[in-house]
Amino acid sequence: MPGSASKLLPKEWKATLSLPQSLFPNRPLTNTRQRYLETSTKELYQWQQATRSAQPERHGKFVLHDGPPFANGPLHIGHALNKILKDITCRFQLSLGKRVDYVPGWDCHGLPIEVKALGQQKNASSDGNGVKEPSEIRNIARRLAHDAFLAQKEAFQEWGIMADWDNAWKTMDPGFEFRQLEVFNGMLRKDLIHRKHKPVYWSPSSRTALAEAELEYRDDHESTAAYVKYPLMMDIVDPWSDPAPGDFRPTVHALIWTTTPWTLPANRAIAVHSDFLYLIVRSPLHGRLLIASTATNGLEKVLPEGYTVVGDIQGKDLVGQKYWDMVSGSTTLHRPILHGPFVSSDTGTGLVHIAPGHGIDDYELCQRHGIDTFAPVDDAGCFVKDGLSGWPPELTGKPVLEEGNTSVLNKLEKTRALVKEHTYKHKYPYDWRTKQPVIIRATEQWFADISQIQPVALKSLDTVAFVPKASKARLASFVRNRTEWCISRQRSWGVPIPALYHRDTGQAVMTCLSVEHILRQIRRHGTNSWYTDDEDDPKWIAPSLVALHGRNNLVRGKDTLDVWFDSGTSWTTMEKDGTNQGGAPADVYLEGTDQHRGWFQSSLLTYIAQQFEPTVDGGMARACQAPFKKLITHGFVLDRDGRKMSKSVGNVISPDEIMQGTLLPVDKKNRSQAMGPDVLRLWVVSSDHTSDVRVNTNLLQTNHTLLIKYRNTFKWILGVLQDFKGPVEGVTLAFKTPCRMAMLQLRRMVDEVYKHYNNYDYHKAIAEINRYIMQDLSASFMEMAKDALYADAARGRARWQAQVTLLVIHQHLQTVLAPVTPLLIEETWEYTPDYIKENSHHPLQVRWDEQRAVLDGFQDPQLAKDLPMLHKAKEAINSAREQARSVGYGRLSLECFVILQVERSAAQCFQRYLSDLAAIFVVSRVGICIGTPPLQVSYTEWAFTHEFEVDGAKVIAHAYKPSKAKCIRCWKFLAPVGAKAEEALCDRCEAVVEELRHSRPEIF
């Protein structure tokens, strides 16, 4: 060894190595986050909008239509799950070369905002009560919604969401409101809008009608249920019994069971099932009672005094008979017994109390029989005086779900009509906003007729792709079970229903001409003028109506449209330029699974209604298209124990806490755990969003660790590439085997990730990326390549090959991670060497197919076939080395020689890669022998073996102590024995050091 080299101290040998050098930070820097956010979101969206054609034959266009969040309050972890899934979807489509159209929206009307407005108005008034003028409420509500919109938009942008934020739409925008009313008028023109007096879900706490989508059901609701008896008419009883002389009271009573005794004042009939057999049972306390034969199970709990069966009758013979409504105090009021197909034999007595003002089935049954609809309950859910004849006057004004129900039970007990009352726990609807129970109550409301469009709506779903596939059945069931949609709400903050009413009678007046006239005024003056104009302002009355009704006989209505009608018409915001093939304006709708009964359904119904054309002969209408080509649903966010997030429980985790890392312990170096939006996004993508997802500190710690692993991997690769000067070309068959192996492994990963992204299986995509980084890259190729990268000559061919391979890996890692961690990828681009930048595309702008062309250009079928054999051999060698380590030998990976003892049939498999096997197995030397191994294996200080098979042929891996000394520079055991330890160099390092002595004498 030249004398000048011997002057180096052992620790100074690293100056002769090409070690990675990169300024890429181990942790994200908070002072650069805003810049990376700007370039990876706003600037990227603007770039692709400007540079990518929307013509399908060139690049194509991808439209993700936003399900609008409610503009009320701060964002929560569920918002993060939803918006980040959408962003990942858009970014993947961008990588396919498409122009992405994603315009965020906000739902701005509705009760919660109005309640806040009422509260502010009340606090601002001098008497503390406030003046509930609709115009004033609307002004406050608009300001509240706008403030929430601005705050939420800023928070969404902090999560790295790429979108057209400058053109975000709101349901309170004048243009949106006008288009929504145009949809309403189109439905009116097709006879799909009607006003009816019928039962609807009514929220006493909100004092408005609710749609099914505005309900949530609790399984632990407790009602006071009751068994109540009604006396049957004598002409039915006569065949069964012979009453005593002078006894004109019936001796048989129909026994009904109800969970809502408060609805009994509205009773109008009793329903039986004509196919059931009914029994007459005799009770010592309650006389003769009529029940279904299937209801005797558990009857001893209702009649603990005992009973006997004394007769029976077919249900069909009961239909058409009468009973006396003596519960209300009348001895002359006769009511009918009807056949009800909904009567069940599973619960109750087989006889159902019918109150058409308080039940949907009840209403439809009574409509068929011409029975009036009656509901003596006001907007607050309290009994009203009218219609309570025979019931105690103190019932008036009492809440039906509380004291009112108790008073009814008291009345029943006094009249001896009450057989038994008991507490009953069951599923019950609640107002999803106020969390208070609702009632069913008949009121005058506006309805959309779904029955006409239902068949074509269901048919349109056949052309929609559902993710997951089972969600199709869920949406279809909601559509199939809905014949009408109550679209009117008794609120001030919303889009007004353009209806006029007779001042004296309250009769509604609405025609296509009257609505068109009102829409012209709204286009000029806005919806607020509907509330602010004088009550007698003539501009709202069409001239044709003035001629019919007079100028001052009509007044404007106060009802607003259901907020689901608001957001359900948001498809009107999408461009209609025909670039989306298939007719649907959106490629994807993506929301939580609760939107099957909400936004998904309302969007589908309003869009179908727009296309629907009624047939003259009543035949099947022409086919219609759903507003979405693909419908994706995700679950809800739960804590580690599977519970919903709740402030009262104390298990709420906010997105900011995740981004700032405040939920994780400070590390040993007392560093902040803040990792920014990428760690929040990594949690989202790591979760299987097709079901409910969990969030807890253990999961967040795992994602935190993964993100650090990504950063360290990029830092190492960027460090290795700092001195790379090309030429930039693809990996070829002339490359070393480790590089070719890395290409095959990379292609497998990229193919798998593409498949998973394309199928919206994002958690599977990130799992494959993680597997690749941990196993194929960090534990395999990086270890194989370090010797050539660090110890070979800086411009050596093996080192250049490894750099070229790592450049390809680096660029593909950027591509596959770009949808998930865009800030990280933007940051890696900033630290990428200039030479590489000049010869590459920006990783957030690169097309997947262009990047993939590099991989497609590399084909190595022989190596692909032999890879399993090489992996088996490496596993066997590692097993033998582990045996050595377990007894204190071969602690260093390179402190090992290997002999593969093979049968002749398997020899060729290893011989074709012989020159690269040491690098592949990360040992100092590898040899192959057929038959008996060399003597040095037997006479070395230590040797361990592990046996495996290759295509049925036995192979024995011998790992043994090297017969050479450790090279002080590269640590391979290939230096001459006998040299001083601090001067021992292998032949390769000797040559490199000699070259460095001339080219860089300053290091010696």
PDB file of C-alpha atoms in Angstrom, residues 6 219 221 284 765 954 978 982:
ATOM      1  CA  SER A   6      -0.990   4.890   5.592  1.00  0.00           C
ATOM      2  CA  ASP A 219     -82.342   1.736  20.281  1.00  0.00           C
ATOM      3  CA  HIS A 221     -85.838   4.848  23.739  1.00  0.00           C
ATOM      4  CA  PRO A 284    -112.008 -12.445  35.480  1.00  0.00           C
ATOM      5  CA  ALA A 765     -52.023   0.598  -1.901  1.00  0.00           C
ATOM      6  CA  LYS A 954     -30.990 -30.116  -2.527  1.00  0.00           C
ATOM      7  CA  GLY A 978      -0.918 -10.266   7.966  1.00  0.00           C
ATOM      8  CA  GLU A 982      -5.310   0.076  10.366  1.00  0.00           C
TER       9      GLU A 982
END
